[in-house]
Short mmCIF file of C-alpha atoms and ligand atoms in Angstrom, two decimals:
data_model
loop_
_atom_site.label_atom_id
_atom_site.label_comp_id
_atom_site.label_asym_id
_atom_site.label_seq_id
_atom_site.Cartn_x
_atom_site.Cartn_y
_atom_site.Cartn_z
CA UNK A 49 42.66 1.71 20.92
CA UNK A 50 44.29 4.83 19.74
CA UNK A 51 42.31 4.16 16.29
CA UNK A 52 39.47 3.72 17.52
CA UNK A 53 39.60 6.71 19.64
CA UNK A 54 40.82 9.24 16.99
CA UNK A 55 37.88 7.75 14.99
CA UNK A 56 35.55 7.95 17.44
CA UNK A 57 36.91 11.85 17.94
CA UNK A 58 36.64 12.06 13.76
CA UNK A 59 32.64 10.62 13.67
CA UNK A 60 31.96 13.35 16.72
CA UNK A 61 33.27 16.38 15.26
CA UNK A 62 31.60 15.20 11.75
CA UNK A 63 28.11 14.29 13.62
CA UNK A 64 28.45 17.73 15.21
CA UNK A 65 29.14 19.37 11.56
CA UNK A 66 25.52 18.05 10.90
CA UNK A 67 23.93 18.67 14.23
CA UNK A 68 24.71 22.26 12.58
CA UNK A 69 22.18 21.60 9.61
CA UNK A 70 19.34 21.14 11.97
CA UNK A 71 19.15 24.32 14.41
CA UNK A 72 15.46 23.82 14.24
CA UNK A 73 13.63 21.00 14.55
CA UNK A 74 10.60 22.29 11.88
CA UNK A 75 12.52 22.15 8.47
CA UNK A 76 11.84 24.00 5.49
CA UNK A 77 15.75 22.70 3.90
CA UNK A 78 16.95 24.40 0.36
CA UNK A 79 20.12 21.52 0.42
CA UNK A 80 19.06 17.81 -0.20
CA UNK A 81 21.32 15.88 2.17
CA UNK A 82 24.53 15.10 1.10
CA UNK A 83 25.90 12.18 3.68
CA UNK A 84 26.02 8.77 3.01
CA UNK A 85 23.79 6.31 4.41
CA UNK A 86 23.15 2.84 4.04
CA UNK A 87 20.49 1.29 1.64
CA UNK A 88 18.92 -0.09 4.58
CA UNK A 89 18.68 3.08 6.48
CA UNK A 90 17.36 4.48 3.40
CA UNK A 91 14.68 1.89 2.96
CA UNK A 92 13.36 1.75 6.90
CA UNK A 93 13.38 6.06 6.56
CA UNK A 94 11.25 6.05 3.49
CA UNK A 95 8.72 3.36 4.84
CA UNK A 96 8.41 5.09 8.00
CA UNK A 97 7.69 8.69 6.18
CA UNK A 98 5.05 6.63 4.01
CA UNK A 99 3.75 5.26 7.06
CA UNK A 100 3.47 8.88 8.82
CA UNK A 101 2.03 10.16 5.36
CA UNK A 102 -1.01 7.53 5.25
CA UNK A 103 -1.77 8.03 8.94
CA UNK A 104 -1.76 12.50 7.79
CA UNK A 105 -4.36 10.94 5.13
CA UNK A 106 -6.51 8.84 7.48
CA UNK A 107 -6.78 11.69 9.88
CA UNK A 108 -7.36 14.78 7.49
CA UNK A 109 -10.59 12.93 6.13
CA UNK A 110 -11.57 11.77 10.10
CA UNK A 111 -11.23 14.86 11.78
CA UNK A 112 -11.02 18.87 11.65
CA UNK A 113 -7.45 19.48 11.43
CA UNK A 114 -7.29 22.11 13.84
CA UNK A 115 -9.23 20.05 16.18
CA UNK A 116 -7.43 18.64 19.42
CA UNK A 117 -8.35 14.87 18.83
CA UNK A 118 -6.56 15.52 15.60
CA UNK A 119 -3.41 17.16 17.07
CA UNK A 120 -3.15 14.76 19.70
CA UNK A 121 -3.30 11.76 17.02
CA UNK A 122 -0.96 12.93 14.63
CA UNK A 123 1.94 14.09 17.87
CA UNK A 124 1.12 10.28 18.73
CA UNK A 125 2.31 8.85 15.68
CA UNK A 126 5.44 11.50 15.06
CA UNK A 127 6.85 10.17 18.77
CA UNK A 128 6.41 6.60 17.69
CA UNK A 129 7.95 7.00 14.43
CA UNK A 130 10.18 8.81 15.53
CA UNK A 131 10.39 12.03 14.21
CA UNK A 132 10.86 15.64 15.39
CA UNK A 133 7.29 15.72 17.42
CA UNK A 134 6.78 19.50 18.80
CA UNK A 135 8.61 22.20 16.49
CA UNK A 136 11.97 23.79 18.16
CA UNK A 137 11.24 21.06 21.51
CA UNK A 138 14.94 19.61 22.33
CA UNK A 139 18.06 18.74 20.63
CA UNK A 140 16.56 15.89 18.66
CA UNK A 141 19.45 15.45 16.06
CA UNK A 142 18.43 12.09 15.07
CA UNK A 143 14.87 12.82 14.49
CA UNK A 144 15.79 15.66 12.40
CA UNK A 145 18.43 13.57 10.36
CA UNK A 146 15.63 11.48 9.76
CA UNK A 147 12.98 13.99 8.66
CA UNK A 148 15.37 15.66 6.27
CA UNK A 149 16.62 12.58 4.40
CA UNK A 150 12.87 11.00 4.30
CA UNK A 151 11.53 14.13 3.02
CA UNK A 152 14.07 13.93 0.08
CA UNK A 153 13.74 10.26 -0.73
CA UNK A 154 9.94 10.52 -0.85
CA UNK A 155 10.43 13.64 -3.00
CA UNK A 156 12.32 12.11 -5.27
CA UNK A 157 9.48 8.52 -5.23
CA UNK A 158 7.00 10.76 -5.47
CA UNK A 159 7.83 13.53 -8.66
CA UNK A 160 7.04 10.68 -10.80
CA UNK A 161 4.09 11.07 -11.74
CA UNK A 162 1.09 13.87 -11.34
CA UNK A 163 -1.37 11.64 -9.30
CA UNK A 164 1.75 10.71 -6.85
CA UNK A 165 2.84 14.26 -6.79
CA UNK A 166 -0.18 15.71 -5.86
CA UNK A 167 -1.14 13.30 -2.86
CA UNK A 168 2.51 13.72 -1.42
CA UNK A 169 2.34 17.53 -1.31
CA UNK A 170 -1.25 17.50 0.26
CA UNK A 171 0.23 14.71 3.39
CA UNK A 172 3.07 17.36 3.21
CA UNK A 173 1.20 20.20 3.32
CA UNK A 174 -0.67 18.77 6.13
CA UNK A 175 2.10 17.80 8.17
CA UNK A 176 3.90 21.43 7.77
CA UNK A 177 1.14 23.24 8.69
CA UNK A 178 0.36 21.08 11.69
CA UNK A 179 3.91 21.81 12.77
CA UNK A 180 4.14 25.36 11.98
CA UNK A 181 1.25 26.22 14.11
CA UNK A 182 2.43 24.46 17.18
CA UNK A 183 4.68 27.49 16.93
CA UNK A 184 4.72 30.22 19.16
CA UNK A 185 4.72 33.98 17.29
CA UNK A 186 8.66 34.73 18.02
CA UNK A 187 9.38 31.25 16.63
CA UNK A 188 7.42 31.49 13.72
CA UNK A 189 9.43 34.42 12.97
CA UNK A 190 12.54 33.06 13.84
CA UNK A 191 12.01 30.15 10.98
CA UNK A 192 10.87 32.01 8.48
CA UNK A 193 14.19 34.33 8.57
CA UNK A 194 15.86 31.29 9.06
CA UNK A 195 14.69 29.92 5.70
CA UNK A 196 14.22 32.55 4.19
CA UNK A 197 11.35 30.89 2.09
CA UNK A 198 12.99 30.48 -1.45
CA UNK A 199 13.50 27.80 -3.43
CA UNK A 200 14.04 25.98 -6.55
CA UNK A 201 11.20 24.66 -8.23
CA UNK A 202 10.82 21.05 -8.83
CA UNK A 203 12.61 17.18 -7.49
CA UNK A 204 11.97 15.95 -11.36
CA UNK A 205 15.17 17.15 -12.29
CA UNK A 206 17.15 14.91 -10.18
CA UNK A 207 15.54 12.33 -11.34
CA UNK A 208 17.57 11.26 -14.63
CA UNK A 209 21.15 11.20 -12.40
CA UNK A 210 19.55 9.60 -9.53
CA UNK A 211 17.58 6.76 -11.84
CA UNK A 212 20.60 5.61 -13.50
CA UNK A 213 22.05 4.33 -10.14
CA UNK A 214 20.99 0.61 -9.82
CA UNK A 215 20.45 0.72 -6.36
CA UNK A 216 18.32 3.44 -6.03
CA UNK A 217 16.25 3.11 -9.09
CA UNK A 218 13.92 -0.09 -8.04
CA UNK A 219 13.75 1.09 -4.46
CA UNK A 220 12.16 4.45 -5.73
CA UNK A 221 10.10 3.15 -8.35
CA UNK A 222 8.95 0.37 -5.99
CA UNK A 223 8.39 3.23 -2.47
CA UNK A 224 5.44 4.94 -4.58
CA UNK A 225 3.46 1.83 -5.16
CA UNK A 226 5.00 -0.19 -1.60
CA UNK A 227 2.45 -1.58 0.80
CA UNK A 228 2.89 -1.03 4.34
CA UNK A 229 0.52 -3.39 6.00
CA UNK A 230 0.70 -7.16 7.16
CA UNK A 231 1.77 -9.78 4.68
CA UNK A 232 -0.88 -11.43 3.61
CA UNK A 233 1.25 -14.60 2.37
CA UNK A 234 0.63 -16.67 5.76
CA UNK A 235 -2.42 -18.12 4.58
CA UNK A 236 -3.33 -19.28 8.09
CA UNK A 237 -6.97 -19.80 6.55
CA UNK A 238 -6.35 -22.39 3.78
CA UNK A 239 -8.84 -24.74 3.67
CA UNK A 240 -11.12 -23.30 5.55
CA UNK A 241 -13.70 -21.60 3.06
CA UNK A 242 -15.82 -23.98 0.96
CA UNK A 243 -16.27 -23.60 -2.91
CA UNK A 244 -20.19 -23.38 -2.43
CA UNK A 245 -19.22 -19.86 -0.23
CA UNK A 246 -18.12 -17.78 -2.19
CA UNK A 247 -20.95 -16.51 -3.69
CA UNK A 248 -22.24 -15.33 -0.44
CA UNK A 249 -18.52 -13.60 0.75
CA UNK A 250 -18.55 -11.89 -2.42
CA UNK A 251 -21.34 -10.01 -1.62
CA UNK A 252 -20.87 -9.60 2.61
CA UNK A 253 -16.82 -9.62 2.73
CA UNK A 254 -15.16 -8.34 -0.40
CA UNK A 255 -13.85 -5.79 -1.27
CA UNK A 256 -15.54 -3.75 -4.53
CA UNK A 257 -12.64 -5.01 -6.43
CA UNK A 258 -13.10 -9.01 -5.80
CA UNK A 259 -16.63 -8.37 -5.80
CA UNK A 260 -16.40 -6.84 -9.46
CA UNK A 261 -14.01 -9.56 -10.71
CA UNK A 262 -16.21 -12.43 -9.37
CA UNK A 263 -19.49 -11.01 -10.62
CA UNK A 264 -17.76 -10.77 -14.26
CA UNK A 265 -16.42 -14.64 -13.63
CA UNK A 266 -19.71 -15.76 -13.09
CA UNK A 267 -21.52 -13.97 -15.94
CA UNK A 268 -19.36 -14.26 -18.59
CA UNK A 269 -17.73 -17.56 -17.52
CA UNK A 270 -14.41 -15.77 -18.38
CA UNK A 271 -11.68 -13.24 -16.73
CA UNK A 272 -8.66 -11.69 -18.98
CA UNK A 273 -5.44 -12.50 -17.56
CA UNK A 274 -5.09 -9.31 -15.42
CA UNK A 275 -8.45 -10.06 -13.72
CA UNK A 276 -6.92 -13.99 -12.99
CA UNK A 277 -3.71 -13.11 -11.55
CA UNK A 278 -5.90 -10.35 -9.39
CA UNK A 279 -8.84 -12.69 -8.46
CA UNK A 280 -7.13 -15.59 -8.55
CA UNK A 281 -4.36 -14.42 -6.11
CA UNK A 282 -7.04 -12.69 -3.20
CA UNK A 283 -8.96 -16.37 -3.46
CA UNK A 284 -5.41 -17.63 -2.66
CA UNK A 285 -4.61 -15.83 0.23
CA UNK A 286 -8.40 -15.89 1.64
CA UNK A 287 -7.49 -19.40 1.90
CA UNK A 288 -8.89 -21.78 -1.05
CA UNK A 289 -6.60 -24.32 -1.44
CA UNK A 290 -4.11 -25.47 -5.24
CA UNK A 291 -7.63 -28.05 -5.87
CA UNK A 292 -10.03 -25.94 -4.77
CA UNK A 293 -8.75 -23.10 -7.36
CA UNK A 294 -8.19 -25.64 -9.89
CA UNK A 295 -11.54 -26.78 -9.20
CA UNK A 296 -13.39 -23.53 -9.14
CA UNK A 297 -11.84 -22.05 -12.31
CA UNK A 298 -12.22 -25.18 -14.49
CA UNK A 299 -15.95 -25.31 -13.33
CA UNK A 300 -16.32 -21.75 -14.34
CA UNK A 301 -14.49 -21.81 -18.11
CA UNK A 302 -15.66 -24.47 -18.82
CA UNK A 303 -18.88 -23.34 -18.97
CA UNK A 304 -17.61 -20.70 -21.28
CA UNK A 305 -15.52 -21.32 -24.76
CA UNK A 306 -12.72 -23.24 -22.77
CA UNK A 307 -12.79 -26.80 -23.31
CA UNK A 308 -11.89 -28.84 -20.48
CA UNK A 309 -8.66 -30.16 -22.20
CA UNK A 310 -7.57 -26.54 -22.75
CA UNK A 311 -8.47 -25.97 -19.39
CA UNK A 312 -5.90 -28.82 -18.39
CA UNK A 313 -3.17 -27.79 -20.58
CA UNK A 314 -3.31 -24.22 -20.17
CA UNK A 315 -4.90 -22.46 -17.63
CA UNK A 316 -4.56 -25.30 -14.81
CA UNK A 317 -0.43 -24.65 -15.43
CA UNK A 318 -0.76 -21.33 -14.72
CA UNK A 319 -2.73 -21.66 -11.33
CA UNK A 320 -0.30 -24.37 -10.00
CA UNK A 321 2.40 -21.82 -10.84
CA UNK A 322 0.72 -19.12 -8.73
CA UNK A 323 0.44 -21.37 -6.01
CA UNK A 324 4.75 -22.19 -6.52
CA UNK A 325 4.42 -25.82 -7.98
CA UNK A 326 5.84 -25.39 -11.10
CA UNK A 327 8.59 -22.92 -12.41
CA UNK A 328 10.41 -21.27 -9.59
CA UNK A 329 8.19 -22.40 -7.07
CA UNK A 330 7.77 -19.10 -5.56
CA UNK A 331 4.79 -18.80 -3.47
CA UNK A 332 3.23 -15.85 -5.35
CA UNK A 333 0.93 -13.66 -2.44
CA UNK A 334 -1.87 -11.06 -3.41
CA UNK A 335 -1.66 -7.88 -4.68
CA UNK A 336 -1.99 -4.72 -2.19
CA UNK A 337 -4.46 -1.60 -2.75
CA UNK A 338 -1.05 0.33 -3.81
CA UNK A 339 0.06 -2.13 -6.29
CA UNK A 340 -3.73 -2.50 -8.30
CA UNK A 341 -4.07 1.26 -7.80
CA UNK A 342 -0.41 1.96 -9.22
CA UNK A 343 -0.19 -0.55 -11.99
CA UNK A 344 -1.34 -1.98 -14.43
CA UNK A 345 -5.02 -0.23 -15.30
CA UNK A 346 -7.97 -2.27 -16.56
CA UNK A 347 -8.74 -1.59 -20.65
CA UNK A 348 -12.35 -1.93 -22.64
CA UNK A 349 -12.92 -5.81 -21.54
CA UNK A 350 -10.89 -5.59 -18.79
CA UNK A 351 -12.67 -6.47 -14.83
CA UNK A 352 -9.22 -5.71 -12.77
CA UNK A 353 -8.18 -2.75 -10.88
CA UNK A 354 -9.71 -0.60 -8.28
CA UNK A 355 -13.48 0.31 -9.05
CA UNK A 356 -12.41 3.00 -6.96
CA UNK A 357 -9.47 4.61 -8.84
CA UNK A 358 -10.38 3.02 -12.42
CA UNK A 359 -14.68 3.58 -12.88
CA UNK A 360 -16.05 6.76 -14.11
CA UNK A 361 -17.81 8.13 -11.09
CA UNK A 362 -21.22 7.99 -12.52
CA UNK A 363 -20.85 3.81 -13.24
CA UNK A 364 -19.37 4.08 -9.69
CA UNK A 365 -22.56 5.68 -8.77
CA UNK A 366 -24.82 3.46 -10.56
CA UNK A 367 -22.96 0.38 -8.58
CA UNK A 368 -23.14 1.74 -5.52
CA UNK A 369 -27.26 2.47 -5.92
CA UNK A 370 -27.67 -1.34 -7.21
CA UNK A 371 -25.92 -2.20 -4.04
CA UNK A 372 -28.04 -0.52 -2.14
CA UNK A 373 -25.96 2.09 -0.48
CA UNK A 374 -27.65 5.17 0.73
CA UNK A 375 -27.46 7.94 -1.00
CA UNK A 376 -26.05 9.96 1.43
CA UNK A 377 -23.00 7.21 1.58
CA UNK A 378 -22.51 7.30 -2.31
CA UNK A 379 -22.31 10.58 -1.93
CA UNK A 380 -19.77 10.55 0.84
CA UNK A 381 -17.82 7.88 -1.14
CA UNK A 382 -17.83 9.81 -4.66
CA UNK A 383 -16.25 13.03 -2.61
CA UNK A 384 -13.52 10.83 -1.34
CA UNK A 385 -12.52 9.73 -4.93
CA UNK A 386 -12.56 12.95 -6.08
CA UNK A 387 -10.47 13.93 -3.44
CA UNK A 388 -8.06 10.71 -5.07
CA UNK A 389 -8.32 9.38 -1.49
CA UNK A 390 -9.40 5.93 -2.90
CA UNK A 391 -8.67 3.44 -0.37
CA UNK A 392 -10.73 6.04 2.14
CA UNK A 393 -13.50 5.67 -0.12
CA UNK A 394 -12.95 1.71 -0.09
CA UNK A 395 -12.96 1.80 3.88
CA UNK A 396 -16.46 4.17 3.93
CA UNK A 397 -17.73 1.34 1.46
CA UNK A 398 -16.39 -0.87 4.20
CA UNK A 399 -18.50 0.93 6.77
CA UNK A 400 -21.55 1.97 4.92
CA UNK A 401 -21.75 -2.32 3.70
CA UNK A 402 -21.16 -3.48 7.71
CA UNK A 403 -23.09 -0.72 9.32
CA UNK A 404 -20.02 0.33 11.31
CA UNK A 405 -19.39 3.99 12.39
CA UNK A 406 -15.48 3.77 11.92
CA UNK A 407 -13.64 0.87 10.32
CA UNK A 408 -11.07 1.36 13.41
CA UNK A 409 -8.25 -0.21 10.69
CA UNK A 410 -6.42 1.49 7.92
CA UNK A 411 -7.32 -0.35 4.66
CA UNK A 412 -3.68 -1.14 2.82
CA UNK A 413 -5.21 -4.54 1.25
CA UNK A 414 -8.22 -6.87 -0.52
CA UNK A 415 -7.34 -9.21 1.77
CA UNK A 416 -7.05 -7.56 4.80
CA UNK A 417 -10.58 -5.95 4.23
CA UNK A 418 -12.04 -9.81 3.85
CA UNK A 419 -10.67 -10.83 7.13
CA UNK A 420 -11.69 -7.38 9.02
CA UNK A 421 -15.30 -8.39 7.27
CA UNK A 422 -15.06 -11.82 8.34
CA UNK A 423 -13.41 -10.72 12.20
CA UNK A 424 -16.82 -8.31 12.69
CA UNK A 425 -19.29 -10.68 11.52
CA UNK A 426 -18.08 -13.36 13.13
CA UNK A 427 -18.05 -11.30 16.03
CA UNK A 428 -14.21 -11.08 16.42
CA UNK A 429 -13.34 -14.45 15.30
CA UNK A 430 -11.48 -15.91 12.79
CA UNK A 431 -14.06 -17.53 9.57
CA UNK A 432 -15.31 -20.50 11.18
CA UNK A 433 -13.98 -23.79 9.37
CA UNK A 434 -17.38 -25.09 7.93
CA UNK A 435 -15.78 -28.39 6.04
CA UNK A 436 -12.77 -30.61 6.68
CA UNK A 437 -11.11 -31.17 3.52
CA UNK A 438 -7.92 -33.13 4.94
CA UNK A 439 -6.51 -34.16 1.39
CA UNK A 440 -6.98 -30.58 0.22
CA UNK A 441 -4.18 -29.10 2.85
CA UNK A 442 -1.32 -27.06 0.99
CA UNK A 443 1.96 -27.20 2.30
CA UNK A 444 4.45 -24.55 1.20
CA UNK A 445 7.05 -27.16 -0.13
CA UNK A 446 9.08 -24.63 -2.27
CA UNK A 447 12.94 -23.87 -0.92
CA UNK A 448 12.42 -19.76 -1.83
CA UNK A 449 10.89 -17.30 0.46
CA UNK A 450 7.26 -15.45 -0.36
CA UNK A 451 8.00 -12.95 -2.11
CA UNK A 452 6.33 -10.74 0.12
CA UNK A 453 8.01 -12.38 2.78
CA UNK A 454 8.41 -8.64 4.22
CA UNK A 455 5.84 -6.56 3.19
CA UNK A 456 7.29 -3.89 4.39
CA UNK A 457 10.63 -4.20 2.55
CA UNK A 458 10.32 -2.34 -0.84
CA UNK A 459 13.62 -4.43 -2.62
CA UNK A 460 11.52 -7.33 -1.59
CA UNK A 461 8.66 -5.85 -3.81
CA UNK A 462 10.62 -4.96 -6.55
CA UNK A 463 12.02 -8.39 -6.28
CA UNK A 464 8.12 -9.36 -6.47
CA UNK A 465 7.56 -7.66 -9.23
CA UNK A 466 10.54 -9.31 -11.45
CA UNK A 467 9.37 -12.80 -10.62
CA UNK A 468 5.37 -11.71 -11.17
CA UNK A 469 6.48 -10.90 -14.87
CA UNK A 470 7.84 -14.70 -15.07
CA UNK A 471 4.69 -15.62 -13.90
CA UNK A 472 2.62 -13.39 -16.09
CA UNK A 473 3.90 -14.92 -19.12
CA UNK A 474 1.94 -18.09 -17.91
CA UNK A 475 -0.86 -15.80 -18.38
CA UNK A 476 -0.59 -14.93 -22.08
CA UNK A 477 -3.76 -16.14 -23.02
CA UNK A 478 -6.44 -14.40 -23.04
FE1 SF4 B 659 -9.80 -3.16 -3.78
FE2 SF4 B 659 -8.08 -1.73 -2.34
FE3 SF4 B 659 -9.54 -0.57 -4.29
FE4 SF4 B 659 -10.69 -1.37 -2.03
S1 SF4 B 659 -9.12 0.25 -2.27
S2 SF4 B 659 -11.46 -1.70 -4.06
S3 SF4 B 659 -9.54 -3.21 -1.58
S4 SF4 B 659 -7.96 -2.14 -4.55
#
């Protein structure tokens, strides 16, 4: 008892050392935090800043951001994240703790690279100023002598120390391309979409990347192994079944230069790996809007990636106007891409495609935009189950967990992305 009351005395006086750190609950900090924390307070701060950030992004390009439905969106999301909501309000150590550590990790997930450096400091940016004008005058003035506004220029530097610790390395490397959406690996809809549909989703419910990769399939009978493990892992999780793929691909090659017995021996291996029966028997899922953004970009032959991120604008353009999109829409669409605000661009495609005024989601994923497309043209339903293919029915059968079990958990994607290079050697050929 005595311990655990002289500790509990020790962990006060050291929590009130910190409390010291945060006199203010708007933060302009020239010391990166220096406590230790654990790697899964770590991961649930980052995710939550990312979370904050993308919601910044959504409303910047959605409304004025001096505007009150704007203010009154973005104080919504700081209270349920959890972070310091109205500048100088109440003693909110903990929310301040957590603004000053996320801050830094996404600093340091974020120098990496110029694209990921330049959309952090604009959510940043965004965020600051939002909070600094909720100031009155005499506290504007009292936090800028508090902080005295220098500082050191940039978070690179920390980077070589900070990427030789194991730990920390994957996490961070894994945070800038990490998908914070649903997981997409509960294919609740397998079985349910017939072969002879796909044609017609392509066009009505997906996304400009699938619809790019399937358009290629059909014409040139043919998809380089960055396009299959794309394409072939959104048909997955929008519910065609291990025979239905095996089924749809072979018809496809085949109709190419792949004979059917190369078919059988090589390709077919490859999709009943994806699907976890051979190999490790992982149940591979589908790859988010951060992870075909991030990685991986398509080269001359190549149909993969996000038309959004990856096509010159004027191709982009020239899609758009054979897709009959207005012109006032393209337009809209080519500013957002400029702007590098390429899944915003995907979800005005979204609109301008269903006739909606606002997509009322934030798009994170291929798949999530088919089943939004399927939910409003089925009028809020699920896609209706048009054939009953009873012996077609996959169970998972593998032992290991989907390895985007938690989609939110960034050590489960950079566990993801270990196992996807075991399965990417199943796609040498091209
Ligand atoms: Fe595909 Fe996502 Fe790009 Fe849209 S934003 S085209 S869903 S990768």
């Amino acid at each position: 008892m005595e311990f655990s009351s002289r500790a509990r005395q020790r962990h006060a006086r050291l929590a009130g050392d910190r409390r010291e750190q945060y006199p203010h609950s708007l933060q302009f900090y020239l010391e990166p935090p220096t406590e230790s924390i654990s790697l899964v307070e770590f991961e649930s701060f980052a995710i939550d800043r990312l979370r904050l950030l993308k919601v910044i992004e959504n409303l910047g390009v959605s409304y004025v951001r001096s505007s009150d439905v704007y203010k009154v969106k973005l104080e919504t999301e700081l209270r349920k994240l959890k972070f310091p909501y109205r500048a100088l309000a109440e003693d909110d150590y903990e929310a301040r703790r957590k603004d000053h550590i996320s801050h830094f990790i996404l600093r340091l997930a974020y120098c990496q690279s110029e694209d990921l450096r330049r959309w952090f400091l604009q959510q940043e940016m965004d965020l600051f100023r939002y909070r600094f004008n909720e100031l009155t005058e005499s506290l504007m003035q009292k936090f800028l002598e508090h902080v005295n506004l220098s500082f050191e220029a940039l978070t690179a530097r920390s980077l070589p120390s900070i990427q030789s610790d194991e730990r920390l390395k994957p996490l961070l490397n894994h945070l800038s391309h990490s998908y914070v959406g649903p997981d997409y690996s509960i294919q609740k809809n397998t079985g349910k979409i017939s072969l002879e549909q796909i044609d017609a989703l392509s066009v009505k419910s997906f996304p400009l990347c699938m619809r790019q990769l399937h358009r290629a399939l059909r014409d040139s009978h043919h998809l380089r192994h960055g396009g299959r493990m794309q394409y072939g892992l959104f048909l997955k999780g929008i519910g065609l079944t291990l025979e239905q793929a095996l089924e749809f691909w072979k018809k496809e090659f085949i109709r190419g230069k792949v004979d059917a017995d190369k078919f059988d021996k090589g390709y077919a291996y490859s999709i009943r790996h994806s699907y976890g029966k051979e190999g490790k028997r992982t149940d591979y899922t589908p790859y988010s809007c951060m992870k075909i953004i991030m990685s991986n970009p398509p080269s001359q032959g190549d149909y993969h990636g996000c038309p959004f991120r990856h096509s010159d604008p004027e191709l982009l353009k020239q899609k758009l106007q054979s897709y009959k999109i207005p012109p006032s829409g393209i337009a809209q669409v080519l500013e957002l891409v400029k702007g590098m605000h390429y899944q915003l661009a995907c979800q005005k495609y979204f609109e301008l495609t269903h006739d909606v005024d606002d997509i009322g989601f934030s798009l994170n994923h291929p798949n999530q935009y088919f089943t939004e497309s399927q939910k409003l043209l089925s009028g809020g339903r699920e896609p209706k189950k048009e054939f009953n293919n009873s012996g077609n029915f996959q169970q998972k059968n593998n032992s290991q967990e989907s390895i985007n079990s938690s989609s939110t958990s960034t050590s489960s994607s950079a566990k993801a992305d270990t196992e996807l290079e075991g399965l990417e050697a199943y796609f040498t050929e091209d």
